[in-house]
Coordinates of C-alpha atoms in Angstrom, one line a residue:
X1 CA 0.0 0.0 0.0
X2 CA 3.2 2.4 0.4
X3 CA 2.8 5.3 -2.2
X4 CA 5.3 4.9 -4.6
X5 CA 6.9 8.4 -5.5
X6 CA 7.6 9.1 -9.5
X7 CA 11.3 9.7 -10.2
X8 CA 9.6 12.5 -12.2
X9 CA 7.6 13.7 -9.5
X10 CA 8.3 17.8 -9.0
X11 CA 10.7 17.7 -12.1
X12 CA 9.3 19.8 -14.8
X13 CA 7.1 18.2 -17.6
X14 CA 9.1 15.6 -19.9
X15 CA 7.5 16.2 -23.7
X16 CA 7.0 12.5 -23.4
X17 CA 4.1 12.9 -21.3
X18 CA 1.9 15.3 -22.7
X19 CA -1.0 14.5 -23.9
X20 CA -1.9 14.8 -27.7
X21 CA -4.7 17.3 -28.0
X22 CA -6.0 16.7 -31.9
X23 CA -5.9 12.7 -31.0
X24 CA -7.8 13.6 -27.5
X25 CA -10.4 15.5 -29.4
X26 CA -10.7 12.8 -32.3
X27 CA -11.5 10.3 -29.7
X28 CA -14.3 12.3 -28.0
X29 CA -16.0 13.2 -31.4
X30 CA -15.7 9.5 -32.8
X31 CA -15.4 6.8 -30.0
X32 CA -18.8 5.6 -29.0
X33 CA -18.8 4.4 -25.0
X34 CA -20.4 1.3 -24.9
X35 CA -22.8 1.0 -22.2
X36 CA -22.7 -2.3 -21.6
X37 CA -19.0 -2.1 -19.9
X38 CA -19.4 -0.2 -16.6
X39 CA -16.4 2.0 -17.1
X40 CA -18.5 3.2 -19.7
X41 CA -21.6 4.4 -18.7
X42 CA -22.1 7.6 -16.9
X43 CA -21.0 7.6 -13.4
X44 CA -21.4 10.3 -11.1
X45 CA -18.9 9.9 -8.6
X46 CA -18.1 12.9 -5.3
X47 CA -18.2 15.6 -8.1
X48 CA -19.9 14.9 -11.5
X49 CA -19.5 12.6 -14.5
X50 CA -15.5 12.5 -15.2
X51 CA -13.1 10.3 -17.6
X52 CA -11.3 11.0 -20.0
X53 CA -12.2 10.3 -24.0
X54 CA -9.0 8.0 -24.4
X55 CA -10.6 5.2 -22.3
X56 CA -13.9 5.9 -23.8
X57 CA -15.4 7.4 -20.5
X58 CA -15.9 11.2 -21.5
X59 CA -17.2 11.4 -24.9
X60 CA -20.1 13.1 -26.9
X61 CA -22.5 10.4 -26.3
X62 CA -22.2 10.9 -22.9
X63 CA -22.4 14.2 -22.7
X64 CA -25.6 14.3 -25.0
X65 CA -27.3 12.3 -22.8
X66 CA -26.4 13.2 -19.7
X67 CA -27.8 17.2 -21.2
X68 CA -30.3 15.7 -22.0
X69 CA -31.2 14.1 -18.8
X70 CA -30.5 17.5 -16.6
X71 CA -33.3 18.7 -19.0
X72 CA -35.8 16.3 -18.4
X73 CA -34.9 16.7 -14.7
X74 CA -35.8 20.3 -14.3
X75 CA -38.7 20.1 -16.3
X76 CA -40.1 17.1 -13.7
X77 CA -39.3 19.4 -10.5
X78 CA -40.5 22.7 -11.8
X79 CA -37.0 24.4 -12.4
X80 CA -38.0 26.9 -15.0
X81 CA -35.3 30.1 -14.5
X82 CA -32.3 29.9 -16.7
X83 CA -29.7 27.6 -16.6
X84 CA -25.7 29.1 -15.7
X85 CA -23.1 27.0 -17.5
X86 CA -19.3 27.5 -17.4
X87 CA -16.6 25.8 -18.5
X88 CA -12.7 25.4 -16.9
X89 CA -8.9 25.1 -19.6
X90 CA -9.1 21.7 -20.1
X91 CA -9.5 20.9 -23.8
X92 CA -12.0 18.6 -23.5
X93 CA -14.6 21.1 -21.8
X94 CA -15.2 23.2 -25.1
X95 CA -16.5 20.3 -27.1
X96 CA -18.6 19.5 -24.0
X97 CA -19.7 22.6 -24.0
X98 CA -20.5 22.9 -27.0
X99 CA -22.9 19.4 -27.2
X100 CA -24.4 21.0 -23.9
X101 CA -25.8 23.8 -25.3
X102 CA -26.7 22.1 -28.8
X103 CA -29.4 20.1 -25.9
X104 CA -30.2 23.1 -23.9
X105 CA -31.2 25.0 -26.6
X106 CA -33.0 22.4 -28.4
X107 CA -35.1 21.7 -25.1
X108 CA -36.1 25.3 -24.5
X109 CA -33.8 25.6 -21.8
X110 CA -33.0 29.7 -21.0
X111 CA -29.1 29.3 -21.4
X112 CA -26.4 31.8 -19.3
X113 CA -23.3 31.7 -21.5
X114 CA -20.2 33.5 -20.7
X115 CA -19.6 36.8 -22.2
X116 CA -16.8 36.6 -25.2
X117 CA -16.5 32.7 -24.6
X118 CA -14.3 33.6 -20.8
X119 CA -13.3 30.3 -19.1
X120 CA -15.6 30.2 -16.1
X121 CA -14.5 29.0 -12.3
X122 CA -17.4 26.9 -10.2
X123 CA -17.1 29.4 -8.0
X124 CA -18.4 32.0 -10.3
X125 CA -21.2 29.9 -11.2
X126 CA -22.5 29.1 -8.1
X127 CA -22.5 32.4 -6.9
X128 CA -24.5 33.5 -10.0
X129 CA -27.0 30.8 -9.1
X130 CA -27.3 32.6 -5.8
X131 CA -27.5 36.0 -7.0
X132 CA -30.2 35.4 -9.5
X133 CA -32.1 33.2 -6.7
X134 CA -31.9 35.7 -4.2
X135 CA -35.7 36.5 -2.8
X136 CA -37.0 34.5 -5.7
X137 CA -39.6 31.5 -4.7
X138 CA -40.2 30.6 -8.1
X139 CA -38.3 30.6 -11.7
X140 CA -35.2 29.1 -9.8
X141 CA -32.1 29.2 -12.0
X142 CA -29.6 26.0 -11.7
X143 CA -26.7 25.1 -13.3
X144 CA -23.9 23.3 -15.5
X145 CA -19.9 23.5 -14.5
X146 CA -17.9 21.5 -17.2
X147 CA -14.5 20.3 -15.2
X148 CA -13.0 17.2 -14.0
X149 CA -11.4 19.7 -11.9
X150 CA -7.5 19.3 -10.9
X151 CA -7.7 16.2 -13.1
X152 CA -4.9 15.1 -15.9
X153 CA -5.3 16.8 -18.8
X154 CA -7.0 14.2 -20.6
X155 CA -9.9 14.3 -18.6
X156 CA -13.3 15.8 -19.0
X157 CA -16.2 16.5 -16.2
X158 CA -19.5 17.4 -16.2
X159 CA -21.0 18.1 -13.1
X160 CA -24.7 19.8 -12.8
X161 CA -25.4 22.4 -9.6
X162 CA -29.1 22.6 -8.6
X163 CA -31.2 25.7 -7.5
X164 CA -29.2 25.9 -4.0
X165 CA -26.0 26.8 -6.1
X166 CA -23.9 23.6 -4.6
X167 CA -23.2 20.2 -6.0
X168 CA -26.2 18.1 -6.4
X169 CA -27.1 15.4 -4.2
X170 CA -27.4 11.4 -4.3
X171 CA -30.6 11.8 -4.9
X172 CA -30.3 14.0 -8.3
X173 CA -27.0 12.1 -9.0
X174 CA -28.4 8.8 -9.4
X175 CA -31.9 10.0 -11.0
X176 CA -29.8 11.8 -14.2
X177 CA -27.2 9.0 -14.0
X178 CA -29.8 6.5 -14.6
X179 CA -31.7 8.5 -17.0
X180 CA -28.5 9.7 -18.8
X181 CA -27.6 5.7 -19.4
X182 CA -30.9 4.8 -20.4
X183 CA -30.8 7.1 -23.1
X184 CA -27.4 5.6 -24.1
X185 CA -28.4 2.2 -24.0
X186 CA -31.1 3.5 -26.5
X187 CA -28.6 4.9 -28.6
X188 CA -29.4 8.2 -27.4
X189 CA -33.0 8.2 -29.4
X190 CA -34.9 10.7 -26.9
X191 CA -31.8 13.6 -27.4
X192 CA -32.9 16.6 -28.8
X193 CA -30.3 18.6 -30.2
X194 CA -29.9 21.3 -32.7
X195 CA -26.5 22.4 -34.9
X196 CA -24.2 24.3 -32.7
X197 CA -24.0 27.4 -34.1
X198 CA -27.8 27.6 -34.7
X199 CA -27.8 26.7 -30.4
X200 CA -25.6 30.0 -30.2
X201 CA -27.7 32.2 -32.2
X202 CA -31.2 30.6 -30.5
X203 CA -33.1 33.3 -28.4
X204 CA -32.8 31.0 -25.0
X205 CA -29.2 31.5 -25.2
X206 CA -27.8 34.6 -23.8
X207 CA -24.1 36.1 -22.4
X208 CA -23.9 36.5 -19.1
X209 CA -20.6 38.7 -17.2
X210 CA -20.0 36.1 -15.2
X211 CA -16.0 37.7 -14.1
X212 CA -17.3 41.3 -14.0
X213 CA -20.5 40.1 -11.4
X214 CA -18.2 37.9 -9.7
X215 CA -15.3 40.2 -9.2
X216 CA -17.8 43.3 -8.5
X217 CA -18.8 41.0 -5.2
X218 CA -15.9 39.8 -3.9
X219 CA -16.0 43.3 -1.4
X220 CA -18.5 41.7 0.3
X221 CA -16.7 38.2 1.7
X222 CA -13.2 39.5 1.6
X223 CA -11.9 42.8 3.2
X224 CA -10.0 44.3 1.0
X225 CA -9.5 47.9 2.9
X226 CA -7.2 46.2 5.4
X227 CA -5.1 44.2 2.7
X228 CA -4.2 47.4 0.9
X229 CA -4.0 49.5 3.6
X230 CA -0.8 46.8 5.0
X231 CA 0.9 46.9 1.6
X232 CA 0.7 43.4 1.7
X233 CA 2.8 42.3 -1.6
X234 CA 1.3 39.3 -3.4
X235 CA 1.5 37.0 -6.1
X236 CA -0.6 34.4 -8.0
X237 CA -0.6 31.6 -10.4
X238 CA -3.5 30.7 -12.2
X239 CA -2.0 27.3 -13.4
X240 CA -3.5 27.9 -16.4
X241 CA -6.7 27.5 -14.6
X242 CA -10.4 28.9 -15.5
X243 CA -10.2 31.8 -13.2
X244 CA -7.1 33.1 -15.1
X245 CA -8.3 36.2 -16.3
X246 CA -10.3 36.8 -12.8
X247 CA -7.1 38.0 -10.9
X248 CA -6.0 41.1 -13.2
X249 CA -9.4 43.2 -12.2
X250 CA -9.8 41.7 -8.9
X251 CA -6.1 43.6 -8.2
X252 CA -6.8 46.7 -10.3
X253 CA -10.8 47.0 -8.5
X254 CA -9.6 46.5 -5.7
X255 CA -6.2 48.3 -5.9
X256 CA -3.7 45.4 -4.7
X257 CA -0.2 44.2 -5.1
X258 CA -0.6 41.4 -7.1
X259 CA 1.6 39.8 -9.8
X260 CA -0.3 37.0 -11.8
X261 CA 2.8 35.0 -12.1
X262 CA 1.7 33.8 -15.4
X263 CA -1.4 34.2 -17.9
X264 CA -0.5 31.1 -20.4
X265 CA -3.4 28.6 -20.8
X266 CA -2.4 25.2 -22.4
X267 CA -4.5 22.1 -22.8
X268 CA -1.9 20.4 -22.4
X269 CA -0.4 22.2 -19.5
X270 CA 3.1 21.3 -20.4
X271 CA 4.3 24.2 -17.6
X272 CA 3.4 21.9 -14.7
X273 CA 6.0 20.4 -12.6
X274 CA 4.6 16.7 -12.4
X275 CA 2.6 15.2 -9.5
X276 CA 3.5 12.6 -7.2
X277 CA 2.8 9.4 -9.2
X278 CA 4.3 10.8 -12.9
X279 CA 1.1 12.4 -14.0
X280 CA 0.0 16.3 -14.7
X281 CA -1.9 17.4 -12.2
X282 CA -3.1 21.0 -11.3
X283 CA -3.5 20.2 -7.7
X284 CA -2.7 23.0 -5.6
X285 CA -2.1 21.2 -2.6
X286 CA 0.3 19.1 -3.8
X287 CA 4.4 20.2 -3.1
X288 CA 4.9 18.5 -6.7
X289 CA 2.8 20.2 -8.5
X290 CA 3.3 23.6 -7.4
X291 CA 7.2 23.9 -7.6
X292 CA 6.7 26.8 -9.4
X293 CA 5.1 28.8 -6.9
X294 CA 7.1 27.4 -3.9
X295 CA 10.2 28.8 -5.9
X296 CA 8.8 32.2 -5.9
X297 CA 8.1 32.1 -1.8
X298 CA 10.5 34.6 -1.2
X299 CA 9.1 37.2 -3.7
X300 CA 5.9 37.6 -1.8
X301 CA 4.6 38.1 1.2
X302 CA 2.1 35.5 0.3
X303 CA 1.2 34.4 -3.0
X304 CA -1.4 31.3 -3.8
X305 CA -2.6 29.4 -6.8
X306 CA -5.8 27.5 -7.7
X307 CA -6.5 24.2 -9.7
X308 CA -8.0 24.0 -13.0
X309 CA -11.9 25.4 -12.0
X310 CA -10.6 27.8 -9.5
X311 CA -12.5 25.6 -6.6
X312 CA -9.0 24.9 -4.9
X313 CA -6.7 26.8 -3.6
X314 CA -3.1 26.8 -2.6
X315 CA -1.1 28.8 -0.1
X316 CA 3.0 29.9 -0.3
X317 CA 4.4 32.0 2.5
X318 CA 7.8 32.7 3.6
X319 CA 7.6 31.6 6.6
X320 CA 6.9 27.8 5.6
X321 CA 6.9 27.5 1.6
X322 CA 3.9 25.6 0.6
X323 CA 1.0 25.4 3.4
X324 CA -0.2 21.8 3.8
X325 CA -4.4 22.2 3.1
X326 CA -5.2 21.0 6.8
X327 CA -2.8 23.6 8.2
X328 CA -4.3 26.6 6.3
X329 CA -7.9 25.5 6.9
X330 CA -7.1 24.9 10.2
X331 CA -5.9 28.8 11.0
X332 CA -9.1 30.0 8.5
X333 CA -11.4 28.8 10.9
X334 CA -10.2 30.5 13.5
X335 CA -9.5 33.5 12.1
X336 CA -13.0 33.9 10.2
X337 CA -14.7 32.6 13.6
X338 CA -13.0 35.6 15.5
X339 CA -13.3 38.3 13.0
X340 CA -16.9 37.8 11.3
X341 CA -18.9 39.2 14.3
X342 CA -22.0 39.3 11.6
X343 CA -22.2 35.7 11.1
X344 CA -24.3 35.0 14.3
X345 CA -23.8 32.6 17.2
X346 CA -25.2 29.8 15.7
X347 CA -22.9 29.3 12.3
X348 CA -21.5 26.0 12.7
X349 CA -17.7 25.3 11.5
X350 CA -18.3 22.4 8.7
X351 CA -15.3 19.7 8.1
X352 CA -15.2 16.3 6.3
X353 CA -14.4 13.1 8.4
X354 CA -10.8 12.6 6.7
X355 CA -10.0 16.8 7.9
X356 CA -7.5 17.5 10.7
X357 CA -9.2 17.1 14.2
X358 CA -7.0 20.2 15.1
X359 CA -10.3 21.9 13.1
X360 CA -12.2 20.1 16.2
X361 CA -9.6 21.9 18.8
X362 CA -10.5 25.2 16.9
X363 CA -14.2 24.9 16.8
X364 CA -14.4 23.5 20.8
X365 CA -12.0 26.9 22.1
X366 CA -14.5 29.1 19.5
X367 CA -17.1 27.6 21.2
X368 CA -18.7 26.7 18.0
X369 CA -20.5 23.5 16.7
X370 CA -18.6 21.3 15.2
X371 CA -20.7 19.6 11.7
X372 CA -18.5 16.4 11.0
X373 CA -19.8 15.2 7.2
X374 CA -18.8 12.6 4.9
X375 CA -16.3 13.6 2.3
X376 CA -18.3 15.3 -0.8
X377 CA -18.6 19.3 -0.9
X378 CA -22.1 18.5 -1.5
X379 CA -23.0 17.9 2.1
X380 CA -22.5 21.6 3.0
X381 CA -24.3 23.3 0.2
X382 CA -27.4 23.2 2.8
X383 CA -25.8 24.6 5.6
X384 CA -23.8 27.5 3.5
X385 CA -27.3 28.3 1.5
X386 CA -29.3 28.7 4.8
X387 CA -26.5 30.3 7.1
X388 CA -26.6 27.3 9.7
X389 CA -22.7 27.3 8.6
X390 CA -20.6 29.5 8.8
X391 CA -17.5 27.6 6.9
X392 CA -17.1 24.2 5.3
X393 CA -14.1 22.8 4.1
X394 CA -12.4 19.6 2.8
X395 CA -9.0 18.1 3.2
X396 CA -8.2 18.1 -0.2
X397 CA -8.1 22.3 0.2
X398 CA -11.9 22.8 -0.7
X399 CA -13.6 25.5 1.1
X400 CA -16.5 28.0 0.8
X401 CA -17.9 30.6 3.3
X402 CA -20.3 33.2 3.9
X403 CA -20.3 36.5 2.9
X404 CA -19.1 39.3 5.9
X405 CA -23.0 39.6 6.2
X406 CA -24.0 36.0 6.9
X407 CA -25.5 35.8 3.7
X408 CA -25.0 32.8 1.3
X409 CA -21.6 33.7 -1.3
X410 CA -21.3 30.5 -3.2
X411 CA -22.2 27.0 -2.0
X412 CA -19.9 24.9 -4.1
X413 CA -15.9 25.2 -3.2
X414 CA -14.7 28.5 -4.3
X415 CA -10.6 28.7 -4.3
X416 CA -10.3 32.6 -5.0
X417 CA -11.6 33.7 -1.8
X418 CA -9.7 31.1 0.6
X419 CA -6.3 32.7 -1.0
X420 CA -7.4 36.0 -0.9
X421 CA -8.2 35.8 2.8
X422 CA -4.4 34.5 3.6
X423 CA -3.8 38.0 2.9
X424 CA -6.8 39.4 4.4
X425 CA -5.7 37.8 7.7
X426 CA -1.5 38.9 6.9
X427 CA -2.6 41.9 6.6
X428 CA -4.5 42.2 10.0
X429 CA -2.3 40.1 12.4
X430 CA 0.8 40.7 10.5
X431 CA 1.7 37.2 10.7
X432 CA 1.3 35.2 7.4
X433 CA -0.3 31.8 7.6
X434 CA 2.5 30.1 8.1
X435 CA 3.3 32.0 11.6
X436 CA -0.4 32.1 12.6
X437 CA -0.6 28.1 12.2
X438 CA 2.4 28.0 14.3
X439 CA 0.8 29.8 17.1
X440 CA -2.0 27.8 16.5
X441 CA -0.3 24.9 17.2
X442 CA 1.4 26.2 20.0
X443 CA -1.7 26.5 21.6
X444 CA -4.2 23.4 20.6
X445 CA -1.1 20.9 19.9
X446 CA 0.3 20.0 17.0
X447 CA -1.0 17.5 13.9
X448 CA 1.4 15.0 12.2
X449 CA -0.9 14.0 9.8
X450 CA -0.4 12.0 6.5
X451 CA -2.9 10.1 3.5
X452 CA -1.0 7.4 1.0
X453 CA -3.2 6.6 -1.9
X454 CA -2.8 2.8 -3.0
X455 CA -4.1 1.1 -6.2
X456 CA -7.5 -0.7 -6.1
X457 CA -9.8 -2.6 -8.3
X458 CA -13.4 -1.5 -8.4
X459 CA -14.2 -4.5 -6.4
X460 CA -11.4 -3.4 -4.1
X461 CA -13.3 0.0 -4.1
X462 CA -16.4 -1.6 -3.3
X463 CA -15.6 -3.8 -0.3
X464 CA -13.8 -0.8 1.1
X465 CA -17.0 1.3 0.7
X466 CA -18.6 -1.5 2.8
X467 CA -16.7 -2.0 5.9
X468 CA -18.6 -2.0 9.5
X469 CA -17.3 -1.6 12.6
X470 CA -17.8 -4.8 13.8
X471 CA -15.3 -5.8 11.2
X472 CA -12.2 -3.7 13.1
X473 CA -10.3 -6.9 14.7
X474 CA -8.8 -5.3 17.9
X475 CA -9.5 -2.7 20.2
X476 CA -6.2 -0.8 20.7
X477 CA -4.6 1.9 18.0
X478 CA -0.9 2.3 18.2
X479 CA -1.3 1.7 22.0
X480 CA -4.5 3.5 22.9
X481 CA -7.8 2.4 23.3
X482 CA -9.8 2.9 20.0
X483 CA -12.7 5.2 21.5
X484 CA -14.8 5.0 18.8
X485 CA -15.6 3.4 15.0
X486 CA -17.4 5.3 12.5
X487 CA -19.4 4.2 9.2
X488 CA -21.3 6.8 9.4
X489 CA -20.6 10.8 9.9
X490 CA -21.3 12.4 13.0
X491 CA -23.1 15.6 11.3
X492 CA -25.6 14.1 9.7
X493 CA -25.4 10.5 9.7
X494 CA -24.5 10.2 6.2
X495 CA -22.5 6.7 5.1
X496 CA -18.5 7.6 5.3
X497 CA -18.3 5.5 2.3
X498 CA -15.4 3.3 4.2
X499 CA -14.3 3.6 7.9
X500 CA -13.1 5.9 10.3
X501 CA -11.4 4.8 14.1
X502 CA -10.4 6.9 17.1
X503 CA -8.2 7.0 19.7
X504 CA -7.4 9.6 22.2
X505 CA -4.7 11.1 20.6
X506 CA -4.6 9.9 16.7
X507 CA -7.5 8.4 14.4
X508 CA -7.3 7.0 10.6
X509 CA -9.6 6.9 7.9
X510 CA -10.0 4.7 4.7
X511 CA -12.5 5.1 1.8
X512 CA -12.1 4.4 -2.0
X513 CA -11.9 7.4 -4.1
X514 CA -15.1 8.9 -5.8
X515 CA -13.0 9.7 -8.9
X516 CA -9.8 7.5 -9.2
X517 CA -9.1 4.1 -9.3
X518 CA -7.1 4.3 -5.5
X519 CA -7.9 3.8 -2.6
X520 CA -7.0 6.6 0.5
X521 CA -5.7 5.7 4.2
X522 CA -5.6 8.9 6.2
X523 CA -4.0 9.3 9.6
X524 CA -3.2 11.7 12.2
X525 CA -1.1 11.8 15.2
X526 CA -1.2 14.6 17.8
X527 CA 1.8 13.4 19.6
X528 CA 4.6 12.6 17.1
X529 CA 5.5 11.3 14.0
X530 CA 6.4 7.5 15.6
X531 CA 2.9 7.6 16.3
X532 CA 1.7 8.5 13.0
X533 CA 3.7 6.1 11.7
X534 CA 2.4 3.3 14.3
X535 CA -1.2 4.8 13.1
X536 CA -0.2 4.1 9.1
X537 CA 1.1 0.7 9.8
X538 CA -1.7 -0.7 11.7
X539 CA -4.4 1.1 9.6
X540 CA -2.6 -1.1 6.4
X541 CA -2.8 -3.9 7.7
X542 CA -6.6 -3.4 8.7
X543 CA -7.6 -2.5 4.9
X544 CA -5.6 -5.3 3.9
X545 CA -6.9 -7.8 5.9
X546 CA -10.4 -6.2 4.7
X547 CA -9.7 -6.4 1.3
X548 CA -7.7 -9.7 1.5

């Protein structure tokens, strides 16, 4: 189960690696998926349908039917308001695109386009679902986001946001996944569609600013005041990411220093430094991936980056180079907590199950509730719509918030304001996040954490998904009493999707991946890195034993 580290891991991308964009497009255009092999059909995993055309998993069929399916679906529940789609850099979101709207507008559907064809963050579109919601009972827009998110470069996604702005639930999941398959099965008779260019020129389709209305907002979640008034000098990279353009008028509205490290946009993102196991990825969590930026720590007082749709964000300080995601989120919480008197008492601090418990230490001392939810941004779009939370927030560097009000800002993961508020907060303690996580850890005791992804087989996948407590042979984790065994979140009482064990000082985690064909193990220690390692050890041999 060890994670085995590429030799090319952090190096910059060998030519022999990229991926061949005309051949990538060919494939989506001419391979038909073949519904009867499962790796085929439409899947919606934590985020979406994703795959990649290649392998027959993300190609036009799928995306005409699975159109055509979010069509039918709005028309059964009433949704009748227009529809928001954008679409991130990777190549294989314009032709999706582009088959999306051929469907919309050949169903009727009231289409919001970007203005001049701008790449679009999931950010942006949630919070224009919001926006145009706001005091509205009926006429409810929803809405499209076309990105497999920090995903290879081969890959496609298609994920569809109802009227609460957030990731859809299981319940819409599986009714458009089954619908989107039956209509594949049936060789996609039951598709409407109309030529593309006739779909752009059809009077349901219509541009919509999303970067100016997004951009114009941002005054209202992050305080920019304090960040210029401190000088605070910052930089950015984009990676060649959807929000790209966003970060040139968010520094000139809002008068910042802020250098966009770079503007390029490349399908085949050859300027990546390559990600742990030898592949591209724009994962701006990961110290492999973002060499360029943790080169250019020393430049900046803080600078950040976001993945592919913008929903992710990274953090660089001088103090400690590139922020792990736990740490940052950790020192978010309790700087938000102490300095968003607006939100109300009641705004809980959300977190997945696989998140630092040091996030647990913060909320307890804030004397906030603590809502413990299985991995899946979906499970907070709720809570951030209504204002029962204040925050929510994933391991994997996801995070959305409210606005200073306590009003609703975007209920899917946004990754532009998390990295603008490490300035927000440098700017008003004068400590980056680096130094404030420090303290923090001076105070509440400090995390050795660590996740190692391992191969698995979808029946692999599938067992892991099934494990019950009662399975757990022993009651003792690296030498302390397990306290307690979860299959189920303590939030809401959602499945975990795999398994989750206690102790008084350290717990691990195991689930399959939504997305990937791996399988993660997830530990943490709060007394040393022996410990973590004792955590690890045991928490293999408990998967393997379950998988065996």
């Amino acid at each position: 189960m060890s994670q085995h580290i590429s030799p090319l891991a952090g190096q910059p991308a060998p030519s022999s690696i990229l991926v061949d964009i005309p051949r990538l497009l060919a494939a989506y255009a001419d391979l038909q998926p073949d519904p009867a092999v499962p790796a085929q059909r439409v899947a919606f995993g934590t985020s979406g349908h994703r795959g990649s055309s290649f392998e027959r998993s993300f190609n036009e069929a799928h995306i005409l039917a699975i159109s055509q399916a979010i069509c039918e679906y709005r028309q059964g529940k009433g949704i009748d308001g227009p529809l928001f789609i954008g679409a991130d850099t990777h190549a294989l979101s314009q032709p999706a695109f582009e088959n999306a709207l051929e469907v919309l507008a050949a169903n009727g559907v009231q289409t919001m386009i970007s203005s001049g064809g701008e790449y679009t963050p999931t950010p942006a579109v949630s919070h224009a679902i919001l926006v145009y919601n706001r005091g509205r009972s009926s006429g409810l827009a929803d809405g499209i986001v076309i990105t497999p998110s920090h995903n290879p470069p081969d890959n496609g996604g298609f994920k569809y946001n109802p009227s609460n702005g957030g990731p859809a639930d299981s319940d819409i999941t599986r009714w458009v996944e089954n619908r989107a398959n039956a209509l594949l099965e049936s060789g996609l008779k039951g598709v409407r569609r109309m030529p593309y260019t006739q779909a752009r020129k059809a009077a349901t389709t219509h541009e919509h600013d999303y970067l100016d209305s997004y951009v114009a907002d941002l005054a209202n979640i992050v305080d920019f005041d304090v960040i210029r008034g401190a000088g605070v000098h910052l930089g950015v990279d984009p990676l060649g990411g959807a929000g790209v353009h966003y970060w040139a008028p968010i520094a000139d509205r809002y008068k910042l220093d802020l250098t966009v490290v770079s503007e390029t946009v490349d399908p085949q993102f050859a300027f990546m430094s390559v990600d742990w196991d030898g592949k591209i990825r724009m994962d701006p969590s990961s110290k492999y991936a973002m060499q360029r930026l943790i080169g250019l720590k020393d430049r900046y007082d803080v600078a950040f980056a976001c993945d592919t749709d913008h929903d992710r964000h990274g953090i660089v300080t001088r103090s400690s180079g590139l922020l792990e995601a736990n740490h940052y989120l950790s020192v978010l919480v309790d700087y938000l907590f102490r300095h968003r008197p607006q939100w109300g008492a009641h705004a809980a601090v959300g977190k997945t199950v696989v998140s630092t418990a040091l996030i647990d230490r913060v909320a307890r001392r804030l004397g906030r509730k603590l809502y413990e939810v299985p991995v899946g941004f979906k499970w907070f779009a709720p809570g951030l719509f209504d204002g029962s939370l204040g925050f929510g927030c994933e391991e994997s560097a996801g995070a959305s918030l409210l606005r200073r009000d306590g009003n609703a800002w975007a209920t899917d993961k946004d990754g532009l304001v998390p990295a603008l508020l490490a300035a927000e907060m440098t700017a008003r303690e004068g400590r980056d996040p680096g130094e404030l996580y420090a303290r923090l850890t001076g105070e509440l005791g400090r995390p050795y954490t660590s996740r190692v992804d391992a191969a698995a087989t979808p029946a692999q996948k599938a067992k892991l998904a099934k494990l019950a407590p009662g399975q757990l042979k022993g009651d003792t984790l690296a030498g302390e009493k397990i306290e307690q065994v979860l299959d189920k979140a303590p939030g809401n009482g959602a499945a975990i999707g795999g398994i989750k064990a206690i102790a008084a000082n350290g717990w691990f985690a195991a689930r399959p991946s939504g997305t990937e064909a791996i399988y993660k193990v997830y530990a943490e220690s709060f007394k040393s890195e022996e410990h973590l390692q004792a955590l690890l050890k045991e928490a293999q041999g408990i998967v393997d034993a379950a998988l065996a």
